[in-house]
XYZ file of C-alpha atoms in Angstrom:
160
model
C -25.312 89.122 127.668
C -21.844 88.956 129.114
C -19.301 91.369 127.764
C -15.642 90.608 127.185
C -13.036 92.489 129.192
C -11.005 93.880 126.331
C -12.253 95.239 123.021
C -10.810 93.893 119.783
C -8.916 96.129 117.386
C -9.308 96.541 113.621
C -7.277 93.789 111.971
C -7.989 91.236 114.718
C -9.395 87.863 113.710
C -12.164 86.766 116.082
C -14.486 83.782 116.579
C -17.974 84.934 115.555
C -21.507 83.565 115.169
C -21.916 85.487 111.913
C -25.630 85.931 111.104
C -27.129 84.153 108.134
C -29.614 85.738 105.740
C -29.414 89.155 107.463
C -31.665 87.916 110.298
C -30.951 89.682 113.587
C -29.837 86.531 115.365
C -26.499 84.757 115.673
C -25.687 82.151 113.064
C -25.595 78.473 114.036
C -21.898 78.088 113.261
C -18.900 79.773 114.853
C -16.434 81.015 112.259
C -13.475 83.359 111.928
C -14.342 86.977 111.203
C -12.065 89.923 110.472
C -12.594 93.018 112.617
C -12.994 96.077 110.356
C -14.090 98.712 112.867
C -14.647 99.078 116.626
C -16.955 101.626 118.279
C -17.289 102.228 122.006
C -20.209 104.087 123.573
C -20.631 105.385 127.096
C -23.971 104.532 128.671
C -25.767 106.811 131.166
C -24.886 104.621 134.168
C -21.141 104.780 133.378
C -20.543 101.457 131.630
C -19.330 101.071 128.057
C -20.988 99.273 125.161
C -18.777 97.972 122.340
C -19.834 97.347 118.743
C -17.661 95.798 116.059
C -17.986 95.618 112.301
C -16.706 92.251 111.103
C -16.180 90.668 107.687
C -17.355 87.126 106.974
C -14.714 84.389 106.945
C -14.888 80.967 105.279
C -12.533 78.080 104.560
C -14.592 77.084 101.491
C -13.215 77.692 97.983
C -10.322 79.813 99.325
C -8.321 79.687 96.099
C -11.119 81.397 94.165
C -11.259 84.975 95.485
C -13.828 87.434 94.173
C -13.655 91.249 94.368
C -13.333 92.296 97.984
C -12.072 88.943 99.274
C -8.758 88.404 101.031
C -7.161 84.997 101.595
C -5.113 84.406 104.759
C -3.115 81.190 104.947
C -3.245 78.980 108.040
C 0.568 78.945 107.957
C 0.544 82.656 108.936
C 1.709 82.537 112.582
C -0.088 85.779 113.509
C -3.546 84.835 112.185
C -4.470 81.984 114.552
C -6.296 80.086 111.803
C -6.403 76.280 111.574
C -7.434 76.354 107.877
C -6.723 78.725 105.002
C -9.515 81.299 105.207
C -10.841 84.004 102.930
C -12.545 87.072 104.330
C -15.257 88.768 102.309
C -14.829 92.454 103.142
C -18.039 93.197 101.234
C -20.058 90.871 103.478
C -19.805 92.621 106.819
C -22.076 93.283 109.753
C -22.076 95.515 112.815
C -22.595 93.515 116.020
C -22.505 94.043 119.773
C -19.263 92.602 121.150
C -20.756 90.091 123.590
C -21.039 86.345 124.151
C -24.261 86.092 122.140
C -22.442 86.960 118.891
C -18.847 86.000 119.750
C -17.383 82.818 121.236
C -14.052 82.080 122.868
C -11.396 81.241 120.305
C -10.710 77.508 119.915
C -6.953 78.129 120.104
C -7.191 80.069 123.416
C -4.046 82.062 122.535
C -5.577 85.058 124.292
C -7.353 83.230 127.126
C -11.142 83.002 127.210
C -11.638 85.640 124.535
C -12.903 85.585 120.924
C -9.583 86.817 119.525
C -7.886 84.114 117.437
C -5.093 86.250 116.010
C -4.530 89.312 113.869
C -3.392 90.494 110.480
C 0.327 91.163 110.396
C 0.367 94.774 109.251
C 4.170 94.688 108.997
C 3.837 92.281 106.047
C 4.017 94.445 102.896
C 2.608 91.655 100.710
C -0.433 91.344 102.984
C -0.929 95.128 103.016
C -0.803 95.157 99.220
C -3.359 92.307 98.969
C -5.660 93.998 101.495
C -5.437 97.311 99.651
C -6.226 95.516 96.388
C -9.253 93.754 97.928
C -10.596 97.088 99.201
C -10.065 98.754 95.805
C -11.834 95.856 94.054
C -14.700 96.129 96.512
C -15.132 99.837 95.772
C -15.150 99.193 92.026
C -17.732 96.439 92.422
C -19.928 98.808 94.488
C -20.954 96.149 96.948
C -23.332 97.096 99.770
C -22.249 98.612 103.069
C -22.243 96.776 106.395
C -25.583 95.576 107.758
C -26.297 96.875 111.268
C -27.487 93.997 113.494
C -27.595 96.104 116.664
C -30.573 97.559 118.421
C -30.559 101.269 119.137
C -30.451 102.086 122.829
C -31.309 105.502 124.205
C -28.716 107.509 126.058
C -25.724 106.044 124.244
C -22.971 108.454 123.249
C -19.689 107.816 121.543
C -16.815 107.294 123.983
C -13.816 109.576 123.712
C -10.692 107.882 122.304
C-alpha cells in the first residue's frame, strides 16, 4: 500500500472507501468522511504508520439528521463538498491512512491527496452544531469506533 506524504488533521474532510457491514475491506464507493482522530506510530525500521478515525459521510436524506449527525452544506467554501453532506459521528472506523482505504479527492484542491476540505472551526454556528451532535451522540450511547486495522508488532506511538 502506498502512503500519502502528509497526514490529515482532525476536522479534515477526506475521500474514503468507507467499509460496509464492518467487513475489514474497503467499501465499493468513495465518499466523504470526516477525520475525528489521527494517530502516528514509529515502526522499528524508522518509518511512520498513520491511522485515522473517520466518520461516515452521505449525501442521502441530509435534511433529516439523527443524534450524532452533522450536516455540512456544499456552499461552505472550506468543506470541498459538491453536495450537502451529513456526517454520522456515531458511525466511525479506524483505518490505515493509505491508498487502499483513501482515494485522491475529486476536487484536487490539495493535489493528489484524499483531503477535500476541512471544517471551518472559526464558524461559531458550526462549532455549536458539532458540539450538539457530540452531546446527542453521548446521550444516545452509540457504539465506539470500529478498528479496521491489523495489529503489527514493534509499533509505538510517535511523539507529537
